mmCIF file of C-alpha atoms in Angstrom:
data_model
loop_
_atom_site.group_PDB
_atom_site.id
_atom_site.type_symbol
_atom_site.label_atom_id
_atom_site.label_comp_id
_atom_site.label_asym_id
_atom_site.label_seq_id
_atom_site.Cartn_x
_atom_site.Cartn_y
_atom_site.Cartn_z
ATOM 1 C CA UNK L 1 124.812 -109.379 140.376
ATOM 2 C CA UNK L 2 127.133 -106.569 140.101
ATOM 3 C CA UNK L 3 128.465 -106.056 136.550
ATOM 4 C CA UNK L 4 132.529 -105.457 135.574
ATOM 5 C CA UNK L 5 133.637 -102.004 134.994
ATOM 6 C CA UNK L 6 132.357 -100.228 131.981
ATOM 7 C CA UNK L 7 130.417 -103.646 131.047
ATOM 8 C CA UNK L 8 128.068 -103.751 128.467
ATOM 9 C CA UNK L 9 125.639 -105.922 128.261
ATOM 10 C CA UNK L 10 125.071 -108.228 125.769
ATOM 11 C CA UNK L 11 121.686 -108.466 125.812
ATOM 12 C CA UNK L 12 122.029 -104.824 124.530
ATOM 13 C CA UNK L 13 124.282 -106.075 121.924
ATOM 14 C CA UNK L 14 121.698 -108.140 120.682
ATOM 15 C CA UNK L 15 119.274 -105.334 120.573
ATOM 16 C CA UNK L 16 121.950 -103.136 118.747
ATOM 17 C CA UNK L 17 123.284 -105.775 116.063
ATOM 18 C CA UNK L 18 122.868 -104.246 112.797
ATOM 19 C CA UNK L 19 124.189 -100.873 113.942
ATOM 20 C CA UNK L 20 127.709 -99.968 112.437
ATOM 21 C CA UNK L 21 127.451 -102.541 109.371
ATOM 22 C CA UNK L 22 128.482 -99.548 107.087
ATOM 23 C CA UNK L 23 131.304 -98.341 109.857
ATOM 24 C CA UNK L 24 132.247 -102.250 109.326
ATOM 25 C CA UNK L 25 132.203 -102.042 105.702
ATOM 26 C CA UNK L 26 134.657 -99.275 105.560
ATOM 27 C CA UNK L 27 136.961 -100.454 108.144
ATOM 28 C CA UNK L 28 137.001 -103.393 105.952
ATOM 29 C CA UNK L 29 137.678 -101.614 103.135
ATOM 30 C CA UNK L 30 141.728 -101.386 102.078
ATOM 31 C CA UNK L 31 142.555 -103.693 104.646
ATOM 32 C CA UNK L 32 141.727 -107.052 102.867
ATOM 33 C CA UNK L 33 145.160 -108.040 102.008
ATOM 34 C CA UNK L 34 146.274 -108.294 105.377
ATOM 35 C CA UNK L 35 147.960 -111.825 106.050
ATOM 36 C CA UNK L 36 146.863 -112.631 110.106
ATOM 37 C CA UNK L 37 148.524 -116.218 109.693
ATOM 38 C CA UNK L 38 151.722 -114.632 108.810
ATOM 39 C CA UNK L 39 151.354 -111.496 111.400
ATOM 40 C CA UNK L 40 150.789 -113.854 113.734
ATOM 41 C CA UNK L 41 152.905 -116.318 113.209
ATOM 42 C CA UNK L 42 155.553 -113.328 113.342
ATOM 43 C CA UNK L 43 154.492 -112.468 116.786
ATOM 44 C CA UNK L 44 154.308 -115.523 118.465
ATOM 45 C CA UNK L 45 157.813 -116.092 117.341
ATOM 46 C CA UNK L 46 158.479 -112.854 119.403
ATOM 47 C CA UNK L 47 156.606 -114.352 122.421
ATOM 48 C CA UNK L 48 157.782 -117.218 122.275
ATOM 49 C CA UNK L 49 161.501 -115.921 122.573
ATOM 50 C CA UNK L 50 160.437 -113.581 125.016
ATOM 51 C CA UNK L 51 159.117 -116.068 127.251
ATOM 52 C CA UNK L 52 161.558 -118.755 126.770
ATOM 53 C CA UNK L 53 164.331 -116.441 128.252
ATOM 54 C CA UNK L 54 161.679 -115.019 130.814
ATOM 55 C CA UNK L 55 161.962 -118.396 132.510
ATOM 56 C CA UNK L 56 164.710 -120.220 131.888
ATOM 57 C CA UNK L 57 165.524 -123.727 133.078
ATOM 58 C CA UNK L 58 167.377 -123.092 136.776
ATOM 59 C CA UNK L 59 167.294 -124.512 140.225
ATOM 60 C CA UNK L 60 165.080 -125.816 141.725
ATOM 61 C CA UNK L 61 164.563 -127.393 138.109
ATOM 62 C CA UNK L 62 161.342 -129.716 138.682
ATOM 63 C CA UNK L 63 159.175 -126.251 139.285
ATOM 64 C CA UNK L 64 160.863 -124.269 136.104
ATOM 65 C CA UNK L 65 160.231 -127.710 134.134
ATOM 66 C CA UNK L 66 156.468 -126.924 135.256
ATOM 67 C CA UNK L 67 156.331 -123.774 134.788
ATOM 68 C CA UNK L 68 157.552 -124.392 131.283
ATOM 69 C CA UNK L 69 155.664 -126.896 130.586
ATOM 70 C CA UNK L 70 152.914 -124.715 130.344
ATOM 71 C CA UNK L 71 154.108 -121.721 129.315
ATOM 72 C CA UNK L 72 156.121 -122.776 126.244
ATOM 73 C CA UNK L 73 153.673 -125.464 125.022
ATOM 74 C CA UNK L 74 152.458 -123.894 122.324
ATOM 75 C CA UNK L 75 148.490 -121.943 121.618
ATOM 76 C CA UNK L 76 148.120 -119.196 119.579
ATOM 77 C CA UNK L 77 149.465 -116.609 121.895
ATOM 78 C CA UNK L 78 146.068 -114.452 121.415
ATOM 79 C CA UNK L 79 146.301 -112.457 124.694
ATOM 80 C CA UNK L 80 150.445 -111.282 123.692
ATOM 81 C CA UNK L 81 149.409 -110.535 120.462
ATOM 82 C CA UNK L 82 146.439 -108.468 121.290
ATOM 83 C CA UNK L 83 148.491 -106.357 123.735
ATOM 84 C CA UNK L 84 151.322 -106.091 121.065
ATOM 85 C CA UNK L 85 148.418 -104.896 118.221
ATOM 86 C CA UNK L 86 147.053 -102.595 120.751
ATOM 87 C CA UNK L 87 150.428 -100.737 121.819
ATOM 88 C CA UNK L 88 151.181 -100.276 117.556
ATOM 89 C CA UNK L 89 147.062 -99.280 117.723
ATOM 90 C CA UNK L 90 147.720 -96.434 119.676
ATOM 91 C CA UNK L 91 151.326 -95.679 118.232
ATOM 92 C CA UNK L 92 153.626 -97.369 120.377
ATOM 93 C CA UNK L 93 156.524 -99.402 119.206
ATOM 94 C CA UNK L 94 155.838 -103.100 119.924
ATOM 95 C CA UNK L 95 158.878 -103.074 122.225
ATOM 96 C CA UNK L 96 157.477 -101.600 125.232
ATOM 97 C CA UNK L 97 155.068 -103.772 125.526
ATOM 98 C CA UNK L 98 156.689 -107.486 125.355
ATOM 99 C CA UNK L 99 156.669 -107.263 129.027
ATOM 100 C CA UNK L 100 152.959 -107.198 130.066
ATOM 101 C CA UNK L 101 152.359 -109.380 126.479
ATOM 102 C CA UNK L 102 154.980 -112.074 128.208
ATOM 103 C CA UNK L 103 152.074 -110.922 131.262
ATOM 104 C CA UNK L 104 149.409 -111.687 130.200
ATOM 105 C CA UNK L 105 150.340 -115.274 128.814
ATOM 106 C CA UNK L 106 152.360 -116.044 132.354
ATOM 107 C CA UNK L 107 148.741 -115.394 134.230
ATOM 108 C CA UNK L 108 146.737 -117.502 131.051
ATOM 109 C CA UNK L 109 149.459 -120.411 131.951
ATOM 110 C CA UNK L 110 148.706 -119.913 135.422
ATOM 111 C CA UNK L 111 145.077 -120.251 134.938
ATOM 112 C CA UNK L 112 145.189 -123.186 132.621
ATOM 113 C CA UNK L 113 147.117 -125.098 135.197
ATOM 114 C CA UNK L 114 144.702 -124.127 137.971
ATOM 115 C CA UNK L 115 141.781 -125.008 136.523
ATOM 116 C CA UNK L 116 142.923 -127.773 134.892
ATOM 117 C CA UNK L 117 143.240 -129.922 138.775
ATOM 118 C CA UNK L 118 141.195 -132.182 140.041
ATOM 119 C CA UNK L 119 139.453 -129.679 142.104
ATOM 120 C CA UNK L 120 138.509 -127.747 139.251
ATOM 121 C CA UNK L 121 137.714 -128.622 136.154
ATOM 122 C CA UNK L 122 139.467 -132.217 136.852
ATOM 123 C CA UNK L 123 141.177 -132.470 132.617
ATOM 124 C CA UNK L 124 143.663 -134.448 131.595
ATOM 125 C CA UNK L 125 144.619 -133.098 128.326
ATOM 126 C CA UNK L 126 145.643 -129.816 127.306
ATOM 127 C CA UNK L 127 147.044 -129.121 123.493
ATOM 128 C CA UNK L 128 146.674 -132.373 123.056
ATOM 129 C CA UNK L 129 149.574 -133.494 125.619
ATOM 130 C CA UNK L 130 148.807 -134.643 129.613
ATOM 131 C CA UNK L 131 147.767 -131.421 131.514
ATOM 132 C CA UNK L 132 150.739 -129.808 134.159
ATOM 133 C CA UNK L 133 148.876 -131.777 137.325
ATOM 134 C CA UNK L 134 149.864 -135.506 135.386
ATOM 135 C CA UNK L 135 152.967 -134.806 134.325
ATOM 136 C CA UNK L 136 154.161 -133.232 137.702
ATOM 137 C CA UNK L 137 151.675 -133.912 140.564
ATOM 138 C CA UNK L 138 149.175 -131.654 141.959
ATOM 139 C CA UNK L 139 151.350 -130.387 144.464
ATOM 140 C CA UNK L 140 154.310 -129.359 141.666
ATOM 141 C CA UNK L 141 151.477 -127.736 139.245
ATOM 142 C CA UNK L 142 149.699 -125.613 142.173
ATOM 143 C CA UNK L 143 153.017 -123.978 142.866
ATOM 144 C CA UNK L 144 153.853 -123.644 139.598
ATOM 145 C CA UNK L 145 150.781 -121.909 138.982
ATOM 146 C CA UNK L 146 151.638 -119.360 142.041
ATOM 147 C CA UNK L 147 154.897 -119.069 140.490
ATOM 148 C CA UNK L 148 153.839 -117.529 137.421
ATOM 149 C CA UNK L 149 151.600 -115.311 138.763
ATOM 150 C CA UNK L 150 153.995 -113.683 140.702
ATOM 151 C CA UNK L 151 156.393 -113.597 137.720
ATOM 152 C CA UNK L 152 153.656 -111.857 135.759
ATOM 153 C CA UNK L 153 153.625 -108.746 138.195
ATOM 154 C CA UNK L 154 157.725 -109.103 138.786
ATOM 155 C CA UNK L 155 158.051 -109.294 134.894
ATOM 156 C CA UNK L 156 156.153 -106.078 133.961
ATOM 157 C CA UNK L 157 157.747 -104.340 136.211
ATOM 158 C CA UNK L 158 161.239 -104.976 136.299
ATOM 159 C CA UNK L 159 161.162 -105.511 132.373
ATOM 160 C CA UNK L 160 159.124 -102.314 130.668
ATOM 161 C CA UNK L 161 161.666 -99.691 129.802
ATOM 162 C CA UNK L 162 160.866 -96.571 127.794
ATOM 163 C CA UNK L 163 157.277 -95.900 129.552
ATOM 164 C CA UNK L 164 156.459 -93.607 132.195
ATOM 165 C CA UNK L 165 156.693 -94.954 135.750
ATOM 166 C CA UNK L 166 152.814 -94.288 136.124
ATOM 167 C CA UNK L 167 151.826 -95.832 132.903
ATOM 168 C CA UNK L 168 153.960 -98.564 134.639
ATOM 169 C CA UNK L 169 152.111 -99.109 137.417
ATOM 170 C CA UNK L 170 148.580 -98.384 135.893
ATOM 171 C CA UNK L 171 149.625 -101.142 133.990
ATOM 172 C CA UNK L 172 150.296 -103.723 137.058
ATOM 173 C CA UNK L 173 147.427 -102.432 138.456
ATOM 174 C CA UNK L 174 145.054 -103.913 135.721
ATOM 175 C CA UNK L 175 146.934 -107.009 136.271
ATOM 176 C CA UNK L 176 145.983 -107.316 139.185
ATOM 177 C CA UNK L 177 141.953 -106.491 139.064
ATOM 178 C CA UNK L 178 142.053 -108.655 136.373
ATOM 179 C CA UNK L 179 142.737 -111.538 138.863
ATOM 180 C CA UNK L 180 141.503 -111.106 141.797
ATOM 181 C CA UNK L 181 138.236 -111.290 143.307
ATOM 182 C CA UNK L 182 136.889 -109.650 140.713
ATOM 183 C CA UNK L 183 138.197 -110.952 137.663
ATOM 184 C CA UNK L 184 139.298 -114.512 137.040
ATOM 185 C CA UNK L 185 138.680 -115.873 140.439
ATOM 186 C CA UNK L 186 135.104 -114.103 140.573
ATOM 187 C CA UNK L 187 134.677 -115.930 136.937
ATOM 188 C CA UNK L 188 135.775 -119.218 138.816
ATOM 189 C CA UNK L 189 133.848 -119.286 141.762
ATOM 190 C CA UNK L 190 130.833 -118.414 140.208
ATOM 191 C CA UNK L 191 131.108 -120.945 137.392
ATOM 192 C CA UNK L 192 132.159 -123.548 140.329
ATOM 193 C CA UNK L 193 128.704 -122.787 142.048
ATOM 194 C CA UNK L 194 126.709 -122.951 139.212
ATOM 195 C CA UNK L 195 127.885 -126.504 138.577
ATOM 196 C CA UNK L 196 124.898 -128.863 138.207
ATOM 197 C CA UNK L 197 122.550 -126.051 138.212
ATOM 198 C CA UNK L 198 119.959 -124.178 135.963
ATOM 199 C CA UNK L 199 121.592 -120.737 134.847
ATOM 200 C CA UNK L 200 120.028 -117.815 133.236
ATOM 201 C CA UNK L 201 122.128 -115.801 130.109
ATOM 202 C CA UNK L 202 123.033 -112.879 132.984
ATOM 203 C CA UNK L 203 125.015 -115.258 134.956
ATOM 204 C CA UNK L 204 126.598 -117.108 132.131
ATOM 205 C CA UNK L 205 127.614 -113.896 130.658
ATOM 206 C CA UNK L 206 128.971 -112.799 134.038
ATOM 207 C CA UNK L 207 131.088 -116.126 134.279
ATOM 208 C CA UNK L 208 133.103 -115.506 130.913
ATOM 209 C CA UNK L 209 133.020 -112.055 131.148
ATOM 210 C CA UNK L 210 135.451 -112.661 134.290
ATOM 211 C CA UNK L 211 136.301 -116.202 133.922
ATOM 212 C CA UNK L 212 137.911 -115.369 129.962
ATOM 213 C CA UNK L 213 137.265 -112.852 128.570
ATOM 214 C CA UNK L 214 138.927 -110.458 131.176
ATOM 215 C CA UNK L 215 142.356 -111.318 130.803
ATOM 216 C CA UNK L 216 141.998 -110.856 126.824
ATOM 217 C CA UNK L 217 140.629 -107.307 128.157
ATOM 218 C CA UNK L 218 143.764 -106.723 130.057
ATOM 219 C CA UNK L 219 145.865 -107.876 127.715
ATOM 220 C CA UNK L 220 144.289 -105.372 125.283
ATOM 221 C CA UNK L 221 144.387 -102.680 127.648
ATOM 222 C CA UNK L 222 147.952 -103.020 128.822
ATOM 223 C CA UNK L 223 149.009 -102.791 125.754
ATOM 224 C CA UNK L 224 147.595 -99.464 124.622
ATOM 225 C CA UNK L 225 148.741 -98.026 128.410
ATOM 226 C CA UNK L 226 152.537 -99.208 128.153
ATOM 227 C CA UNK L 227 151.843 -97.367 124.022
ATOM 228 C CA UNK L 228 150.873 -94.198 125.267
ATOM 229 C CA UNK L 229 146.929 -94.400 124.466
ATOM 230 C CA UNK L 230 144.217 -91.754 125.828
ATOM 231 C CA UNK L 231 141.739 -92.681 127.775
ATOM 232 C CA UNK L 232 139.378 -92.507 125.288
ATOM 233 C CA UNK L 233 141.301 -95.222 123.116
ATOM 234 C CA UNK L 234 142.171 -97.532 126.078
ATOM 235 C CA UNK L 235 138.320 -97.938 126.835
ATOM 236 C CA UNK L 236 137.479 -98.139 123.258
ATOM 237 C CA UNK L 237 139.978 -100.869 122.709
ATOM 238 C CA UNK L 238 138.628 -102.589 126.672
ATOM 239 C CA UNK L 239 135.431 -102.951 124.923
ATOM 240 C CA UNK L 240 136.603 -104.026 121.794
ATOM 241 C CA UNK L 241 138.435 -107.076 123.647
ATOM 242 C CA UNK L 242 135.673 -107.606 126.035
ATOM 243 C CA UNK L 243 133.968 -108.840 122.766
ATOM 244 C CA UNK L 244 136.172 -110.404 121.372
ATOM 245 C CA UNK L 245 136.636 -112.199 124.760
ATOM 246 C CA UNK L 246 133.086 -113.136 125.354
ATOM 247 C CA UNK L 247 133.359 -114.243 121.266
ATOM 248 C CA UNK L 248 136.247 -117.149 122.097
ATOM 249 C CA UNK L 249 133.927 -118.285 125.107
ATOM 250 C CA UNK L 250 131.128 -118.772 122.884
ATOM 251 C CA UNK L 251 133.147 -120.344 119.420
ATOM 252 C CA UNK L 252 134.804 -122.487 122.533
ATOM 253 C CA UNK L 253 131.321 -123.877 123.762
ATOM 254 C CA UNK L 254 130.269 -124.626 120.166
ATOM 255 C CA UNK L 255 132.939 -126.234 119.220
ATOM 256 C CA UNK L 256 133.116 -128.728 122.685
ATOM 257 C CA UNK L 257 129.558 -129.992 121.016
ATOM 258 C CA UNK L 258 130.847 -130.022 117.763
ATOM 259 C CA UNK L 259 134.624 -131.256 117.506
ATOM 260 C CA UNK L 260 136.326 -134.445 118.794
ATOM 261 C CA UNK L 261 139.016 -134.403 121.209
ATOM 262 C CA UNK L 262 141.308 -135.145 118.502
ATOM 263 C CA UNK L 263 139.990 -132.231 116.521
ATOM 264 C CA UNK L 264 140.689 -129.675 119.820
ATOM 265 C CA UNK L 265 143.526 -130.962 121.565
ATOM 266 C CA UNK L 266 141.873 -131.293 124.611
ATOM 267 C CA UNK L 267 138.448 -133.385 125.743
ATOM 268 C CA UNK L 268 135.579 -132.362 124.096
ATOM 269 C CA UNK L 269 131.692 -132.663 125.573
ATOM 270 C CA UNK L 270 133.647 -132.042 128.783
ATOM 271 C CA UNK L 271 131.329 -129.120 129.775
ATOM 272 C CA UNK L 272 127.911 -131.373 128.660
ATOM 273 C CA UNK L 273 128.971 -134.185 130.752
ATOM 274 C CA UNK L 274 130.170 -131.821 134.477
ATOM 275 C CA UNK L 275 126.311 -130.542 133.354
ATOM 276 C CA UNK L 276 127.557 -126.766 132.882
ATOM 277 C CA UNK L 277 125.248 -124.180 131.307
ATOM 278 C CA UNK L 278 126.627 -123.502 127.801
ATOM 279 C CA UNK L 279 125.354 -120.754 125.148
ATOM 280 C CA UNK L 280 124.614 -123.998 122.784
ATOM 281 C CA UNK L 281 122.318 -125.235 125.645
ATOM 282 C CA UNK L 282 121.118 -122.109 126.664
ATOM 283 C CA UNK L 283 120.786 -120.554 123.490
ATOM 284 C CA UNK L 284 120.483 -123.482 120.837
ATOM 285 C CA UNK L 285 123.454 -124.120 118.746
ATOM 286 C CA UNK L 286 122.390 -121.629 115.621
ATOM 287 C CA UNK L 287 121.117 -118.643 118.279
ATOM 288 C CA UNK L 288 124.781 -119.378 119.726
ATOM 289 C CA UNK L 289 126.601 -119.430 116.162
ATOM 290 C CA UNK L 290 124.167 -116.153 115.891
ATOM 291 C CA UNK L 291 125.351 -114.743 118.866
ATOM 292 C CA UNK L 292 128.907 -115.072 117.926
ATOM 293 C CA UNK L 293 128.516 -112.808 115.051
ATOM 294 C CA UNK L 294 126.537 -110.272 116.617
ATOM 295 C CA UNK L 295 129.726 -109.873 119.061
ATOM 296 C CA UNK L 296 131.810 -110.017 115.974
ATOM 297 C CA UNK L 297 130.283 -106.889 114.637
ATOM 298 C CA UNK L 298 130.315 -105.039 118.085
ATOM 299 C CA UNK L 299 133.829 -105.688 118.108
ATOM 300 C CA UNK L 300 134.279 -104.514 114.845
ATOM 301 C CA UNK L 301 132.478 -101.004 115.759
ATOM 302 C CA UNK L 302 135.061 -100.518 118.420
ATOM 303 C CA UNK L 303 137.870 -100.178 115.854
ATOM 304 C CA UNK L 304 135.883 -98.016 113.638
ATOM 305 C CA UNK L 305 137.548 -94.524 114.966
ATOM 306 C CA UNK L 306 141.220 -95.937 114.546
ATOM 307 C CA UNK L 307 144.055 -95.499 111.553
ATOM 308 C CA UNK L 308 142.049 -98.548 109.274
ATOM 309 C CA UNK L 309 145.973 -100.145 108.994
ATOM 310 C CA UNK L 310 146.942 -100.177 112.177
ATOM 311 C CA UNK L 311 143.550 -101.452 113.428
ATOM 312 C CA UNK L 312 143.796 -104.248 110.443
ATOM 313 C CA UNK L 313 145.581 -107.135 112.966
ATOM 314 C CA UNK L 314 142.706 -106.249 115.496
ATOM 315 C CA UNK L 315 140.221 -106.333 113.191
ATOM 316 C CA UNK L 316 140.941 -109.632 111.434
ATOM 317 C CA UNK L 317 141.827 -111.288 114.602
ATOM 318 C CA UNK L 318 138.115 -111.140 115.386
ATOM 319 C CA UNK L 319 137.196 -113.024 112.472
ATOM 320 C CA UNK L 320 140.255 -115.341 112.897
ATOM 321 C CA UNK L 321 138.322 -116.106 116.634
ATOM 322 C CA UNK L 322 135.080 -116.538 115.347
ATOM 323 C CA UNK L 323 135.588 -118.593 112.555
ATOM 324 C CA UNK L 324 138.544 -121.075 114.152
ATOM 325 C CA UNK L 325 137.596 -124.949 114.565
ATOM 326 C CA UNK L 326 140.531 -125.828 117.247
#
């Protein structure tokens, strides 16, 4: 099976997992009184502004009450904030890129929508209210889904002001590999036809590699483009998020086996009953809790050559993903 651009994988993680535990140390070192809950909270604020004006409530109102539905209800904002910590990484001013942040969470709405119909995943909870497909009908929630996409690739570029036209469009153009056939809908299909079935680690690893933790790569990415990054920095900080990406899959799977539905806002055991391949089932719940750390510290390794503040948000936002129980 063909792996993603620049992939690593994990397996070689594995092999590799004490390397950098000094580099780690000093990264850590002078950045321990950084407060994520408050930098965070800051951010999403920002977002959340951003997006609320981004799509405000207009005719034909039953699809913008969809689309905002979604978009406004709430999460953690991850994917925004890792583009905004990315752009700052690399020296931008967080202003340039609220655009593909605002991105990023359009196409994660999008997705959550979409997967969340009967087709797919067939849920009926999401943050704890009645996912988009019950409280507008499937028909309503598909288009609302194609709605934001489009606004996603409309947004960044009629919104980004103060970057270069080609950093621009390099930007849209990670968008858009990011969704397609070989991103989230590869992710998708593959995780759709392995339903049922007995997978190996390559194939699980290929599904959230695509399936989640791409977009968090994008989002990552973008941001350091629209900031002015080198090559060298944009890669660093794609494999950085590609960690921290595979990391949320794999805190996600153990905590559907170990959380109620209460606890997660959604339905939990959903994957165990559908009979998907998990990294708790295919790894044992410690090997998986193991696993999570050992992608932890790659991630970690990645920020290593940054400015130690600047890098701080990035850097404790991996632990913030690791350790979180919702």
């Amino acid at each position: 099976m063909p792996a993603p651009r620049g992939f690593v994988e994990v397996r070689c993680v594995l092999a590799r997992r004490d390397v950098g535990l000094n580099k780690n140390k000093d990264m850590a070192a002078g950045i321990e009184t950084f407060n994520l809950k408050e930098y965070m909270a800051e951010k999403a604020r920002l977002v959340n502004e951003a997006l609320d004006m981004a799509v405000p409530l207009r005719y034909p109102h039953k699809i913008h009450e969809s689309m905002r539905y979604t978009l406004l209800a709430g999460g953690k904002r991850v994917r925004p904030i890792l583009a905004l910590a990315s752009c700052e990484l690399v020296g931008g001013d967080e202003s340039v890129a609220v655009p593909v942040a605002c991105a990023t969470e359009m196409i994660h709405a999008m997705s959550l929508i979409h997967d969340d119909l009967p087709c797919m995943d067939n849920d009926d909870l999401r943050r704890g209210q009645p996912t988009n497909h019950r409280a507008f009908g499937e028909d309503t929630a598909i288009l609302a889904g194609d709605a934001l996409l489009s606004l996603a690739f409309e947004h960044v570029a009629a919104r980004t002001t103060g970057v270069p036209a080609e950093r621009v469009l390099w930007a849209v153009s990670e968008l858009g590999s990011t969704v397609g056939s070989q991103g989230l809908v590869a992710g998708q299909i593959v995780d759709i036809a392995s339903e049922g079935k007995e997978v190996d680690l390559e194939v699980l690893e290929y599904i959230h590699t695509h399936k989640t933790a791409r977009l968090l790569e994008a989002a990552a990415v973008c941001g350091a483009i629209v900031g002015g990054g080198g090559d060298t920095e944009v890669e660093r900080l794609r494999s950085y998020a590609r960690c921290v990406g595979l990391l949320f899959q794999v805190v996600d799977d153990i905590l559907d086996v170990t959380k109620t539905s209460e606890e997660l806002g959604k339905t939990a055991g959903k994957d165990q009953a559908s009979s998907k391949t998990t990294y708790p089932k295919l790894l044992g719940l410690d090997k998986a809790r193991e696993f999570a750390q050992t992608l932890m510290r790659k991630a970690e390794d990645e920020l290593a050559g940054f400015d130690r503040v600047r890098a701080a948000p990035l850097y404790h936002l991996a632990h913030y993903i690791a350790l979180r129980q919702t």
